CSV table of C-alpha atoms in Angstrom, one decimal:
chain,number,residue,atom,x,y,z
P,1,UNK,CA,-44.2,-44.2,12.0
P,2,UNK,CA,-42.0,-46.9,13.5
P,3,UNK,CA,-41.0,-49.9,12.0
P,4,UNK,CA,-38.8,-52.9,13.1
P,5,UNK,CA,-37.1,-55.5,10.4
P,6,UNK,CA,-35.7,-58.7,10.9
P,7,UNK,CA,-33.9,-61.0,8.2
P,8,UNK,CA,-33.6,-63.4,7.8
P,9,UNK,CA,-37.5,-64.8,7.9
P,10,UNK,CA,-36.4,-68.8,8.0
P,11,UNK,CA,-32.8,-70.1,8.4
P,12,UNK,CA,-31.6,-73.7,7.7
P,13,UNK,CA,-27.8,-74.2,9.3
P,14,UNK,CA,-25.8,-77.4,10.2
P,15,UNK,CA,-24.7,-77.9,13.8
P,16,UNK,CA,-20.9,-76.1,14.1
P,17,UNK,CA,-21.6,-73.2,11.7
P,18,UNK,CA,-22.1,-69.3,12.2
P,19,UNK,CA,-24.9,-67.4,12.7
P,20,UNK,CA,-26.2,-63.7,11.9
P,21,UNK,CA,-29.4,-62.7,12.4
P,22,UNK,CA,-29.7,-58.7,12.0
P,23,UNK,CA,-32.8,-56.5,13.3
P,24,UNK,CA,-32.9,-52.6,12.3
P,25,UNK,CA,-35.2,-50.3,13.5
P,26,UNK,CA,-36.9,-47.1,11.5
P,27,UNK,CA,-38.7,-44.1,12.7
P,28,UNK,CA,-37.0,-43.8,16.3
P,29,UNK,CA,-33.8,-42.7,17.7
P,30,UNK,CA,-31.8,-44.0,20.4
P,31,UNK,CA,-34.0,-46.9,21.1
P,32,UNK,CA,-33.6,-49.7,23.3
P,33,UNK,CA,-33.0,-52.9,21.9
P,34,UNK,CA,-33.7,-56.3,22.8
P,35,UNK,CA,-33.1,-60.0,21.5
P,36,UNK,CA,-35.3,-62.6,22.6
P,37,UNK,CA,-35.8,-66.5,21.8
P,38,UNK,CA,-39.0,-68.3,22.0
P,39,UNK,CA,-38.0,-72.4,21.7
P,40,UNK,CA,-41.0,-74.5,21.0
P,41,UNK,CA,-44.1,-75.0,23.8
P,42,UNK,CA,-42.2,-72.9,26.1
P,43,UNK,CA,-42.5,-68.3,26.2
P,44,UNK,CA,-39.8,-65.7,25.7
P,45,UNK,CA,-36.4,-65.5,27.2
P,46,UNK,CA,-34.9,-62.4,26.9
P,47,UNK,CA,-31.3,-63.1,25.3
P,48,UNK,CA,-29.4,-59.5,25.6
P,49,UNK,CA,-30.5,-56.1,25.4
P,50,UNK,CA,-28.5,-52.8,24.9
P,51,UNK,CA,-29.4,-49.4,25.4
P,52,UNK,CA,-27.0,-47.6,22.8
P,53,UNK,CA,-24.1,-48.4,20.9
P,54,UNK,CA,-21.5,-50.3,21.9
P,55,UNK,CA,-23.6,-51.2,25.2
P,56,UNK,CA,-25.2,-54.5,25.4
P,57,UNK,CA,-26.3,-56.3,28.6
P,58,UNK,CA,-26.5,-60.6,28.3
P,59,UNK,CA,-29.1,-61.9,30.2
P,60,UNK,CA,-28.8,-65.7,29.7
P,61,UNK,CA,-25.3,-67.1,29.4
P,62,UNK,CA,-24.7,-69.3,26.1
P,63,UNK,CA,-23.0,-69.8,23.0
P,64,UNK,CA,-24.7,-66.1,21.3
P,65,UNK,CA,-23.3,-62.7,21.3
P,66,UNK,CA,-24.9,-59.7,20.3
P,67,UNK,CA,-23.6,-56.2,18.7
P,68,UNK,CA,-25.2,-53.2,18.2
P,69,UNK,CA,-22.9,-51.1,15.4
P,70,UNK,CA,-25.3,-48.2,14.8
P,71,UNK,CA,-28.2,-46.7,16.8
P,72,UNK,CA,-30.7,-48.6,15.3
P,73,UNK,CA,-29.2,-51.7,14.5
P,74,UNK,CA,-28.7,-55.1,16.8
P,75,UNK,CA,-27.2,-58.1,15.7
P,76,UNK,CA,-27.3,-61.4,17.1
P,77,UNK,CA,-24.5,-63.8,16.0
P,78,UNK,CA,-22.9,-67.5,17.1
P,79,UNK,CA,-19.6,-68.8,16.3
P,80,UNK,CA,-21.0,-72.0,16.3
P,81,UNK,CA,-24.7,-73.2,16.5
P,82,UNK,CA,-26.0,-76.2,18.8
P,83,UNK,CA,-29.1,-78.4,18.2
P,84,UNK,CA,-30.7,-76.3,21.2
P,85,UNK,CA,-29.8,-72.9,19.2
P,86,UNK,CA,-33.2,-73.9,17.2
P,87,UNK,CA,-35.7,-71.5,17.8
P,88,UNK,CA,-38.2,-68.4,17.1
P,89,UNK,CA,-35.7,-65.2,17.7
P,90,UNK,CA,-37.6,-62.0,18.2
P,91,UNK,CA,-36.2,-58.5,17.9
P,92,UNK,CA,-37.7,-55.6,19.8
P,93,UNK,CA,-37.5,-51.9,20.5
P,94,UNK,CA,-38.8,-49.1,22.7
P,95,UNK,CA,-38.4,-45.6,24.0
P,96,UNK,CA,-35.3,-45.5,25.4
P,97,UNK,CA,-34.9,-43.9,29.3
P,98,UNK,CA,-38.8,-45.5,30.1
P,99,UNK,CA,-40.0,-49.5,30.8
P,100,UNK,CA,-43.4,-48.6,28.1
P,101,UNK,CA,-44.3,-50.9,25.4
P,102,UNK,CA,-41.8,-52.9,23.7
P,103,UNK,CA,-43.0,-53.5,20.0
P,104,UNK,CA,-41.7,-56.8,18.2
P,105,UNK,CA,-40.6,-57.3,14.8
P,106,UNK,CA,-41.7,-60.3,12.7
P,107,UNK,CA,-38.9,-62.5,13.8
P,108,UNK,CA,-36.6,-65.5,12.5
P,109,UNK,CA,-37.4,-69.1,13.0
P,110,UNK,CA,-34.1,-71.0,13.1
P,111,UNK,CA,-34.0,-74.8,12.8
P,112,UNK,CA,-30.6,-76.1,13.6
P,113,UNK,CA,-29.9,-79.5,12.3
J,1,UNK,CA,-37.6,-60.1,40.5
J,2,UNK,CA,-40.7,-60.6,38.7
J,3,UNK,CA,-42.3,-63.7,37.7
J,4,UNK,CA,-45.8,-64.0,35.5
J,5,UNK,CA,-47.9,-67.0,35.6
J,6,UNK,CA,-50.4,-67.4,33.0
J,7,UNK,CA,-52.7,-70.2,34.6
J,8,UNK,CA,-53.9,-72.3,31.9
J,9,UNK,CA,-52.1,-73.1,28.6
J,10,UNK,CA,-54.6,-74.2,26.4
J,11,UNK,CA,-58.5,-72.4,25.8
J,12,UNK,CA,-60.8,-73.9,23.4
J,13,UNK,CA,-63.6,-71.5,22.9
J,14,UNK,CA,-66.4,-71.6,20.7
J,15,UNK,CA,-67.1,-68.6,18.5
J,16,UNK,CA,-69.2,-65.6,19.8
J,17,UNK,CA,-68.3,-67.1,23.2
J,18,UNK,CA,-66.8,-64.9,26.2
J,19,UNK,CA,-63.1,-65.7,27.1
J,20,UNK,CA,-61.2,-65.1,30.0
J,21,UNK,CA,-57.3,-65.7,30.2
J,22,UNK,CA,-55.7,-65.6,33.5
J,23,UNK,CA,-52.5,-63.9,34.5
J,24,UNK,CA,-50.9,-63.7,37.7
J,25,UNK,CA,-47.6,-61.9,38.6
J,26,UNK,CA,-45.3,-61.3,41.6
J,27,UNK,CA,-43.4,-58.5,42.2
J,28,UNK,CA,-42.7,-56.4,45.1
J,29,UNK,CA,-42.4,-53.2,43.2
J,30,UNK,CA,-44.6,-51.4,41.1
J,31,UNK,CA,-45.2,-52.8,38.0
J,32,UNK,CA,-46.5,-52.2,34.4
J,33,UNK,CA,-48.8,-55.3,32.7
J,34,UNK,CA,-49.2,-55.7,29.4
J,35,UNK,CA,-51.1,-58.3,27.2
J,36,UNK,CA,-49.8,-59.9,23.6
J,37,UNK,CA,-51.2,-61.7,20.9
J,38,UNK,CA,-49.1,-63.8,18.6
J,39,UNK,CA,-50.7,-65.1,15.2
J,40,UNK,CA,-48.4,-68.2,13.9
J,41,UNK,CA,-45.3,-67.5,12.5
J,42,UNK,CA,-45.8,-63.8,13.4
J,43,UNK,CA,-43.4,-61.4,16.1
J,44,UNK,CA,-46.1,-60.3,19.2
J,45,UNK,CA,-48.6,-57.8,18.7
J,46,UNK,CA,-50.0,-55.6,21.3
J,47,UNK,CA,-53.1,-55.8,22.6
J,48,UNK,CA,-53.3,-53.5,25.9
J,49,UNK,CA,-51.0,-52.3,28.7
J,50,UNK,CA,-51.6,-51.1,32.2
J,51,UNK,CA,-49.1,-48.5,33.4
J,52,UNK,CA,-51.4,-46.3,35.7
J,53,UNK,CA,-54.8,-44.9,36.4
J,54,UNK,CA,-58.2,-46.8,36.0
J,55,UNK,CA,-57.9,-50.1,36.6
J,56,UNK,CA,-59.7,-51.3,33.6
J,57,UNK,CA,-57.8,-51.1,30.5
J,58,UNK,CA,-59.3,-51.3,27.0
J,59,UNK,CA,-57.4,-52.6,23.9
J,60,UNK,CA,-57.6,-53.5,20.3
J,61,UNK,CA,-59.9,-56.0,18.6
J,62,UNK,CA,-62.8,-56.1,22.1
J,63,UNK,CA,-60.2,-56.9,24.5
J,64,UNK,CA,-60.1,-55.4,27.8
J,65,UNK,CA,-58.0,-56.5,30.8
J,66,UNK,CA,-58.7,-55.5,34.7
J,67,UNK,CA,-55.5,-55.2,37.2
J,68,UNK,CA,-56.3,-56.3,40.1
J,69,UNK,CA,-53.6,-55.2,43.1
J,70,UNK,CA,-54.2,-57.2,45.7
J,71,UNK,CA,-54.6,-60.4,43.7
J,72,UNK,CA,-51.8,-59.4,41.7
J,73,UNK,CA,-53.8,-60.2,38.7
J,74,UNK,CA,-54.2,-59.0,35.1
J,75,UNK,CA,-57.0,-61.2,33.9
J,76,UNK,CA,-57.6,-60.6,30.1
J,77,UNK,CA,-61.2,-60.8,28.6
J,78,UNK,CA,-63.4,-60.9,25.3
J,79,UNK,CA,-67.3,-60.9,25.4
J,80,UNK,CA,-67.5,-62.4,22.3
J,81,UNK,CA,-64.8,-64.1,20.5
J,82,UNK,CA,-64.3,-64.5,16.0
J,83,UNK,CA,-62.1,-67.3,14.8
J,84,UNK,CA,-59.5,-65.0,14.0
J,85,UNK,CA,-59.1,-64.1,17.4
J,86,UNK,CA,-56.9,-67.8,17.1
J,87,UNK,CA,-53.5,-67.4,18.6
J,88,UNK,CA,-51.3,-67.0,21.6
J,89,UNK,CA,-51.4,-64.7,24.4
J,90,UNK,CA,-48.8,-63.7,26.5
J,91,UNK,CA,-49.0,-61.9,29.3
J,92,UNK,CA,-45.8,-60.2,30.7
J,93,UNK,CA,-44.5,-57.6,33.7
J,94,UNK,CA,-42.0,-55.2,33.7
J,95,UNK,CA,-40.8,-53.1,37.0
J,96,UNK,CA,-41.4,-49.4,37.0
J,97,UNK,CA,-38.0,-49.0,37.4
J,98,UNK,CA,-36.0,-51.0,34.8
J,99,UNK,CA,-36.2,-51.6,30.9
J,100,UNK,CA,-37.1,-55.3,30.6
J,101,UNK,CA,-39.8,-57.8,30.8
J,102,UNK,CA,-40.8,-60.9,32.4
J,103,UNK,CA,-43.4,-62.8,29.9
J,104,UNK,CA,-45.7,-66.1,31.2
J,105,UNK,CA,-45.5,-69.3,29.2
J,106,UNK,CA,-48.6,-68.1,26.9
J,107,UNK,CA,-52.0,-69.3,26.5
J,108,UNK,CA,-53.3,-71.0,23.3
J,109,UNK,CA,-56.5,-69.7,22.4
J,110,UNK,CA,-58.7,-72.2,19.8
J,111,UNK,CA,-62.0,-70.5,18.4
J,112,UNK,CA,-63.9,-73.4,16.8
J,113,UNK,CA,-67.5,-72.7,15.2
């Protein structure tokens, strides 16, 4: 069966620095990928997505970038965070070539200070 | 595009009572709907998803959801609802011809006894 990680589950980090917040996927091949952020009281913006390596779409323009280095690995990073970084960041795959079900892995709340 | 409006934000419900969340989407395409629960602190879990065929969809834990094409509407429903059923809901649209999706605000369900 299929599985989705994220890591880290909680991050801490000071306005300014770097960020790397890594999702891999097990059980699937060539799956699409997808970053999303879900800020407090408000639902989910999808942040990039990428439909095999090397190819990554940005949705919402901003200080993030994401990277996809293997097949079933996505990696969203910042050079440097802002307050408004802070948020619940969900990673998510699904069958690649169809629009089914996207399943979600258990995310990473980030508070930015 | 697609847009999803979940109509109310907040349900209180007492337990064993019926529940109804409201979802309303616009689209000039086809679409696919799909409900998801969120527990707190937790990535999004599904609970159903319409892609074709019968209008009424059945999903886990007594959920069921009815698509309804010319309201545009993809209601979601309990008869009877446990206080572990406690958590968000979102409801969200993709087009039948592209990979992403367009979730609602989410609704905060509150099952008190």
């Amino acid at each position: 069966s299929q599985t989705i990680h994220q890591w880290p589950a909680t991050l801490v980090q000071p306005v300014g620095s770097p960020l790397s917040l890594e999702c891999t996927v097990e059980g699937t091949s060539n799956p699409n990928l997808y970053w999303y952020r879900q800020a407090a009281g408000r639902g989910l913006q999808l942040l990039f997505y990428s439909v095999g390596i090397g190819q990554i779409s940005s949705e919402v323009p901003q200080n993030l970038s994401a990277s996809r280095p293997q097949d079933r690995q996505f990696i969203l990073s910042s050079k440097k965070l802002l307050l408004s970084d802070s948020g619940f960041y969900l990673c998510a795959w699904s069958v690649i070539g169809t629009t089914d079900t996207q399943y979600f892995g258990p995310g990473t709340r980030l508070t930015v200070l | 595009a697609q847009s999803v409006t979940q109509l109310d934000s907040q349900v209180p419900v007492f337990e064993e009572a019926p529940v109804e969340l409201r979802c309303n989407y616009s689209s000039s395409v086809s679409v696919y709907l799909f409900w998801y629960v969120q527990y707190p602190n937790q990535g999004l879990q599904l609970l159903l998803k319409y892609l074709s065929g019968s209008t009424l969809v059945k999903g886990i834990n007594g959920f069921e959801a009815e698509f309804n094409k010319s309201q545009t509407s993809f209601h979601l429903r309990k008869p009877s609802v446990h206080i572990s059923d406690t958590a968000e809901y979102f409801c969200a649209v993709s087009r039948s011809n592209d990979y992403k999706l367009s979730f609602g605000a989410g609704t905060t369900v509150t099952v008190r006894a």
